JSON list of C-alpha atoms in Angstrom, two decimals:
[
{"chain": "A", "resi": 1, "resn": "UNK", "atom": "CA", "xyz": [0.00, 0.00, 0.00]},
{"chain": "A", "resi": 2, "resn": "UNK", "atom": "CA", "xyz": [1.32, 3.19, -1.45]},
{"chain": "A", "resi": 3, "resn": "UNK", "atom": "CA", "xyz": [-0.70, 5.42, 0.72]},
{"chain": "A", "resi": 4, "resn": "UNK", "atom": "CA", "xyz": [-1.82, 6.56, 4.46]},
{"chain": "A", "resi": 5, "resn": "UNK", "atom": "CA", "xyz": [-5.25, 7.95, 5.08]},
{"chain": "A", "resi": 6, "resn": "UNK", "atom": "CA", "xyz": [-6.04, 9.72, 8.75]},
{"chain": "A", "resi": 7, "resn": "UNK", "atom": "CA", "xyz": [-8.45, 12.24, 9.76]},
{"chain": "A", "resi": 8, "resn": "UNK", "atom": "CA", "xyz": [-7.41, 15.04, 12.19]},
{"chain": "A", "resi": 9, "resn": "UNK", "atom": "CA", "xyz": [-8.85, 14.59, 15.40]},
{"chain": "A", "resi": 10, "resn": "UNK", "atom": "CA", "xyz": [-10.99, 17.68, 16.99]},
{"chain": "A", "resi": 11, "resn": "UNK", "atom": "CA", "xyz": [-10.67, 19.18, 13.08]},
{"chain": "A", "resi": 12, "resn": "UNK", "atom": "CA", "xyz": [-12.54, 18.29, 9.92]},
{"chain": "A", "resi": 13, "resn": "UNK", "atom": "CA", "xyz": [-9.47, 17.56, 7.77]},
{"chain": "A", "resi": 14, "resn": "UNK", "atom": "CA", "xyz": [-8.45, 14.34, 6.42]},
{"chain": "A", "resi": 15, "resn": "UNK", "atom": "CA", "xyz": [-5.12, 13.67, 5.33]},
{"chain": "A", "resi": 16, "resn": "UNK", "atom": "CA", "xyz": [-4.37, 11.21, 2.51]},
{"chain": "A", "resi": 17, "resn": "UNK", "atom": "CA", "xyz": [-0.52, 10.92, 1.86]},
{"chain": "A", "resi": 18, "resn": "UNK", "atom": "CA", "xyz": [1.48, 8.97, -0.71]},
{"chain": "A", "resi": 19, "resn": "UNK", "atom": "CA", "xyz": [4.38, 7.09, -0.43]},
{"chain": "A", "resi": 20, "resn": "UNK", "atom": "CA", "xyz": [6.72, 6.84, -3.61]},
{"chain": "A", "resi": 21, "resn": "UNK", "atom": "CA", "xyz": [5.34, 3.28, -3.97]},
{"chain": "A", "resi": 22, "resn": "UNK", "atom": "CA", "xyz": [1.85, 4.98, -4.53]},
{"chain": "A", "resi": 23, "resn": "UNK", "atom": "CA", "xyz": [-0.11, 3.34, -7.85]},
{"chain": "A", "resi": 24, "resn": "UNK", "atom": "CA", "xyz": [-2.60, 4.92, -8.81]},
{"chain": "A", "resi": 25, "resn": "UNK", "atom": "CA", "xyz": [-3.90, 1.63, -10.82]},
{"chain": "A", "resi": 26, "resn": "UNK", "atom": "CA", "xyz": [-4.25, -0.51, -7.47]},
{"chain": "A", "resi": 27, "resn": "UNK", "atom": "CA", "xyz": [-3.88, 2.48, -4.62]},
{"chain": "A", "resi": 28, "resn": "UNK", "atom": "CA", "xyz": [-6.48, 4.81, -5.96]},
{"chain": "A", "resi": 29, "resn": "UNK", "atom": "CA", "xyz": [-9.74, 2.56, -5.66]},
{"chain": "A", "resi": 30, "resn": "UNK", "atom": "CA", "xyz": [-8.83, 1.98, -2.48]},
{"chain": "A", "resi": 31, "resn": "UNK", "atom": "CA", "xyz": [-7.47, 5.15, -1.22]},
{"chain": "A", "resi": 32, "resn": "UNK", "atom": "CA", "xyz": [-10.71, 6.85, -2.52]},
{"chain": "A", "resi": 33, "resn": "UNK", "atom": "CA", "xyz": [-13.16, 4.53, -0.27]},
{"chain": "A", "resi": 34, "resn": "UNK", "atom": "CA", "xyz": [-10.91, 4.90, 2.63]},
{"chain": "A", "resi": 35, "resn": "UNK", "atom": "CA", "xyz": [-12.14, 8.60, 2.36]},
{"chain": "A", "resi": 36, "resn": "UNK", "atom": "CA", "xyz": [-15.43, 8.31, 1.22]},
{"chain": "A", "resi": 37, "resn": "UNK", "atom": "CA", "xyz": [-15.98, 6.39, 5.05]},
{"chain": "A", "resi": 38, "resn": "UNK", "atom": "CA", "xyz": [-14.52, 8.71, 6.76]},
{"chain": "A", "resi": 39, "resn": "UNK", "atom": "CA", "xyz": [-16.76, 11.58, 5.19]},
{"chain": "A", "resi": 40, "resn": "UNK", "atom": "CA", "xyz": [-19.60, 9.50, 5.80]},
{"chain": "A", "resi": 41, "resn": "UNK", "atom": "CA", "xyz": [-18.84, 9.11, 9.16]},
{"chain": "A", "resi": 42, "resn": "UNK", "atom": "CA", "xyz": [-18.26, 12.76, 9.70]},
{"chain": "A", "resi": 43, "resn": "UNK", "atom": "CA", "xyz": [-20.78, 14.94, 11.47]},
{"chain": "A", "resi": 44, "resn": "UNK", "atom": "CA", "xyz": [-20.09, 17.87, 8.94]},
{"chain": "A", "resi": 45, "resn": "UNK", "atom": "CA", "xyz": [-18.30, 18.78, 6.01]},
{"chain": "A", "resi": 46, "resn": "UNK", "atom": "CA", "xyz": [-14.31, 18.38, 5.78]},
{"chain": "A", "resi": 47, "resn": "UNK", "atom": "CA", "xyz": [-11.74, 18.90, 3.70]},
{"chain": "A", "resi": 48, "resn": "UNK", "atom": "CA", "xyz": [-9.19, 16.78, 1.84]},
{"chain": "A", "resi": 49, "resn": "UNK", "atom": "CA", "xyz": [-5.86, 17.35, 1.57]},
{"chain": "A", "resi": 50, "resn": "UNK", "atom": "CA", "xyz": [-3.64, 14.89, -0.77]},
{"chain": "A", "resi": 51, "resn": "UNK", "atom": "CA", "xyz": [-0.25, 15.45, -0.18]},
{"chain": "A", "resi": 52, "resn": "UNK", "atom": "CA", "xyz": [1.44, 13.58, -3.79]},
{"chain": "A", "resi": 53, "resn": "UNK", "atom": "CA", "xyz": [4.62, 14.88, -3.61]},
{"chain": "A", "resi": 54, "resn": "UNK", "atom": "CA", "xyz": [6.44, 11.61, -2.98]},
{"chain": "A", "resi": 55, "resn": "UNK", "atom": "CA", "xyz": [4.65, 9.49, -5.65]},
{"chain": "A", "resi": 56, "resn": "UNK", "atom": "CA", "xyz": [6.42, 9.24, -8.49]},
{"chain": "A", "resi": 57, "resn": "UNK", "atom": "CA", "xyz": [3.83, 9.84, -11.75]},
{"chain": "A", "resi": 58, "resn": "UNK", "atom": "CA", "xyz": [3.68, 9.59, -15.55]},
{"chain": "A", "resi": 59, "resn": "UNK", "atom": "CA", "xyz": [1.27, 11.18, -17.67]},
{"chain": "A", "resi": 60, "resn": "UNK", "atom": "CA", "xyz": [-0.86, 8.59, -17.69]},
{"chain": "A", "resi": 61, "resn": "UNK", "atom": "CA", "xyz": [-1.20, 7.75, -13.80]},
{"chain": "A", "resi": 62, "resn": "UNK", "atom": "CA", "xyz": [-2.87, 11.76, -14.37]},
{"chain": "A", "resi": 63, "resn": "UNK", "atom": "CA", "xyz": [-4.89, 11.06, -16.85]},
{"chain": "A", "resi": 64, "resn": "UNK", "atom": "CA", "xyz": [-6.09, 8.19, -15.00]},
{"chain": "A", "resi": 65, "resn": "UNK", "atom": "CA", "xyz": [-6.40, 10.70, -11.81]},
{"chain": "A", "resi": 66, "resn": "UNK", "atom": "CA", "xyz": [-8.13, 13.14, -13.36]},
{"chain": "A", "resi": 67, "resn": "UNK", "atom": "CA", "xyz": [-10.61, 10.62, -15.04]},
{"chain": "A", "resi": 68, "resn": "UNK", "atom": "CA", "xyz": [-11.41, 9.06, -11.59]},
{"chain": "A", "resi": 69, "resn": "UNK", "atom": "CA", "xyz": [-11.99, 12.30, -9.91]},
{"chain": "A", "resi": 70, "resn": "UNK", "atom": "CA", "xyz": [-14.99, 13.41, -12.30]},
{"chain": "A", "resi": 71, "resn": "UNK", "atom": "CA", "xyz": [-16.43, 9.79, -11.53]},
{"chain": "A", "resi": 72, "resn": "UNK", "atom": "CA", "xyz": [-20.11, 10.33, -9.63]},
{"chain": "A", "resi": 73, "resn": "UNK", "atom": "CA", "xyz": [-18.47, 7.88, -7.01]},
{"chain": "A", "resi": 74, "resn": "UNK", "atom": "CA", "xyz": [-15.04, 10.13, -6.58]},
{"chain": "A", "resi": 75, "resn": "UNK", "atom": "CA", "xyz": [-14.45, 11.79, -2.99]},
{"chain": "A", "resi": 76, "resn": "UNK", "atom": "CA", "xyz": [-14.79, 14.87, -5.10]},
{"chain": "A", "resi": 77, "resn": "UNK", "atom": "CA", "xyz": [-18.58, 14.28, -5.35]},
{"chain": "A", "resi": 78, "resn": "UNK", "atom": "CA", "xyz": [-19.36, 13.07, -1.64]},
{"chain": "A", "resi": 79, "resn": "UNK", "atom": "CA", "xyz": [-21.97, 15.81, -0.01]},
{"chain": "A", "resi": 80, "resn": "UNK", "atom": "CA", "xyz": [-19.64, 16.12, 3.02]},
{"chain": "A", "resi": 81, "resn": "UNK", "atom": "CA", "xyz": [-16.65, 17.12, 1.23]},
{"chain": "A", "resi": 82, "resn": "UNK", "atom": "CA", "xyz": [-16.07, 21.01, 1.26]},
{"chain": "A", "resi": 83, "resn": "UNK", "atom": "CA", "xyz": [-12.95, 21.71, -0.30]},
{"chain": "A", "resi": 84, "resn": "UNK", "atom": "CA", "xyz": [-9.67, 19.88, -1.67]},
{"chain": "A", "resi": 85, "resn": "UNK", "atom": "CA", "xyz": [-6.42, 20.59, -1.34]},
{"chain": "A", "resi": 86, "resn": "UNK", "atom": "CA", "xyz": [-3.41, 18.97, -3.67]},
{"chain": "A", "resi": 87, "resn": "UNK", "atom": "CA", "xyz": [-0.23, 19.26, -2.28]},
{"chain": "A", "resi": 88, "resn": "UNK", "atom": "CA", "xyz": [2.73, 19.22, -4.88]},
{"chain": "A", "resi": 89, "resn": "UNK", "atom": "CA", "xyz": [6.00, 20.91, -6.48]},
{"chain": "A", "resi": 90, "resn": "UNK", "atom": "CA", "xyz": [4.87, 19.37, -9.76]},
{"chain": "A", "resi": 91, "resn": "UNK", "atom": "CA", "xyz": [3.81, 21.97, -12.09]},
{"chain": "A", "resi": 92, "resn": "UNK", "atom": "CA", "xyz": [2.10, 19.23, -14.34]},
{"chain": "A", "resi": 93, "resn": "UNK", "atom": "CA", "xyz": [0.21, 18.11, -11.23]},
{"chain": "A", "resi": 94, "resn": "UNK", "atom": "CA", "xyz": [-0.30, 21.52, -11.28]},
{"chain": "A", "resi": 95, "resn": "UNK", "atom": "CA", "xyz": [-1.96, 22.41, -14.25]},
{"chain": "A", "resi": 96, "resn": "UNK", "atom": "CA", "xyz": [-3.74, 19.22, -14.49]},
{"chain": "A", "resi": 97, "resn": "UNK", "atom": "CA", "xyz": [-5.73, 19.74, -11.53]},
{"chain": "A", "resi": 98, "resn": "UNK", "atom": "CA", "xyz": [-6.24, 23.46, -12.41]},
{"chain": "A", "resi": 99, "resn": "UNK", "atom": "CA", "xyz": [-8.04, 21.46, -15.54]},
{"chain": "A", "resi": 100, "resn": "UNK", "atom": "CA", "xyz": [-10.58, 19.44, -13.55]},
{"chain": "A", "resi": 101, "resn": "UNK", "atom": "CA", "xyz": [-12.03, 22.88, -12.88]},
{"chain": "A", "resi": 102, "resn": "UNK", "atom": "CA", "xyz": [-13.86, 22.71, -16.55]},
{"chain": "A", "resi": 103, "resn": "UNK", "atom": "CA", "xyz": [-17.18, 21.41, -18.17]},
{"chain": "A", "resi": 104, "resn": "UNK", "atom": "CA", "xyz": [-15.63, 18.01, -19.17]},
{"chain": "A", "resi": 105, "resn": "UNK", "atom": "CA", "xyz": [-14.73, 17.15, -15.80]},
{"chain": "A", "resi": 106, "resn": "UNK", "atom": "CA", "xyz": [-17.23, 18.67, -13.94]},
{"chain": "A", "resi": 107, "resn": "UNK", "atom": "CA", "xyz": [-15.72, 21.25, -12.57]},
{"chain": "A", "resi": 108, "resn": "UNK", "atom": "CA", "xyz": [-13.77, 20.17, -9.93]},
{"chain": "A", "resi": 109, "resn": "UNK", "atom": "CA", "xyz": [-12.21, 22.69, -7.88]},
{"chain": "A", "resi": 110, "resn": "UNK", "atom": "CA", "xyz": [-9.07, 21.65, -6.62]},
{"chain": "A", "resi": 111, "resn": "UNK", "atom": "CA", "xyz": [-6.01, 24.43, -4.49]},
{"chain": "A", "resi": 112, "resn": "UNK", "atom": "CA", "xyz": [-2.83, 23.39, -4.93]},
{"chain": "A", "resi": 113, "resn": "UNK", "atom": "CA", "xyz": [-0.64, 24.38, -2.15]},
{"chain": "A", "resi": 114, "resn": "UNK", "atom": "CA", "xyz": [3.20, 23.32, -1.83]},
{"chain": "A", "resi": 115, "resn": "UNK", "atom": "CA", "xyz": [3.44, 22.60, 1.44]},
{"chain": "A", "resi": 116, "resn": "UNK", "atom": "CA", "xyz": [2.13, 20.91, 4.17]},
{"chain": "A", "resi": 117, "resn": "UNK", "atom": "CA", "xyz": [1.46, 23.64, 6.34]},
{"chain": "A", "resi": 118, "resn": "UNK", "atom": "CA", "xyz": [0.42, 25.64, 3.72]},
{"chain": "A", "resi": 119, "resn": "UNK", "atom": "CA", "xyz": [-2.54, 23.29, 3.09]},
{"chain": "A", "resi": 120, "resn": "UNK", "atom": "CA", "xyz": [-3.12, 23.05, 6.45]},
{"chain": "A", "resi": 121, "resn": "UNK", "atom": "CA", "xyz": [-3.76, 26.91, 6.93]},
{"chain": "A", "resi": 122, "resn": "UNK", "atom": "CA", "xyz": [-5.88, 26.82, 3.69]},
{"chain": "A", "resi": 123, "resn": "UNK", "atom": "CA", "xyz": [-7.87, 24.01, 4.59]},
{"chain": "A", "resi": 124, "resn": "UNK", "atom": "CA", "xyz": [-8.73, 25.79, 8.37]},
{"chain": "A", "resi": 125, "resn": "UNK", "atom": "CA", "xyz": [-9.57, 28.91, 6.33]}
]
C-alpha cells in the first residue's frame, strides 16, 4: 500500500498521503473509499488534503487521476466534502488539476498548495 489515510482529530481535515510506492492503478480505488468512510462518518463537512509529492507519476497515472476524480463515485462528489487541497511541487500536477475545474470534468475545484502547512492553513480557512 502506497498510501496513508487519517483524519485530524478535533478538526474536519483528512489527510491522505502517498508514499513513492503509490499506484494509482491498485492504490487509488482503495485510497478513494478509505475517504469516502470517513466523510460518511463525519458529522459535517471536511476537507481533503492529498499530499502527492512523494509518488512518483507519468502522464498517464494523471490522466487516469483526473478521469477518476470526475467519476459520480469520486471523494470529489461526496456531499460532506467542502474543499480539496493537492499538495505538490509538480507543475504538471499543477496544471492538471487546475483542468478538472472545466465542463468536461465537472468542474472540480481543486487548491494546490506546496506545502504541508500551507494546506493546512488553507484548509482551516
Amino acid at each position: 500500500m502506497g498510501y496513508k489515510v487519517e483524519a485530524l482529530l478535533d478538526e474536519p481535515i483528512i489527510i491522505e498521503t502517498w508514499d513513492e510506492h503509490y499506484n494509482v492503478m491498485t492504490d487509488g480505488l482503495k485510497a478513494s473509499q478509505d475517504i469516502i468512510k470517513l466523510m460518511d462518518a463525519a458529522s459535517g463537512p471536511v476537507t481533503v488534503i492529498v499530499d502527492m509529492r512523494a509518488a512518483k507519476l507519468t502522464f498517464d497515472d494523471i490522466l487516469l487521476m483526473a478521469k477518476a476524480a470526475s467519476s459520480d463515485k469520486a471523494p470529489s462528489r461526496h456531499p460532506k466534502q467542502r474543499r480539496r487541497i493537492i499538495v505538490t511541487d509538480s507543475h504538471m500536477i499543477s496544471f492538471a488539476a487546475q483542468g478538472l475545474d472545466s465542463e468536461v470534468f465537472g468542474h472540480i475545484v481543486v487548491d494546490i498548495a506546496t506545502s504541508m502547512e500551507d494546506a493546512l492553513n488553507m484548509a482551516r480557512q
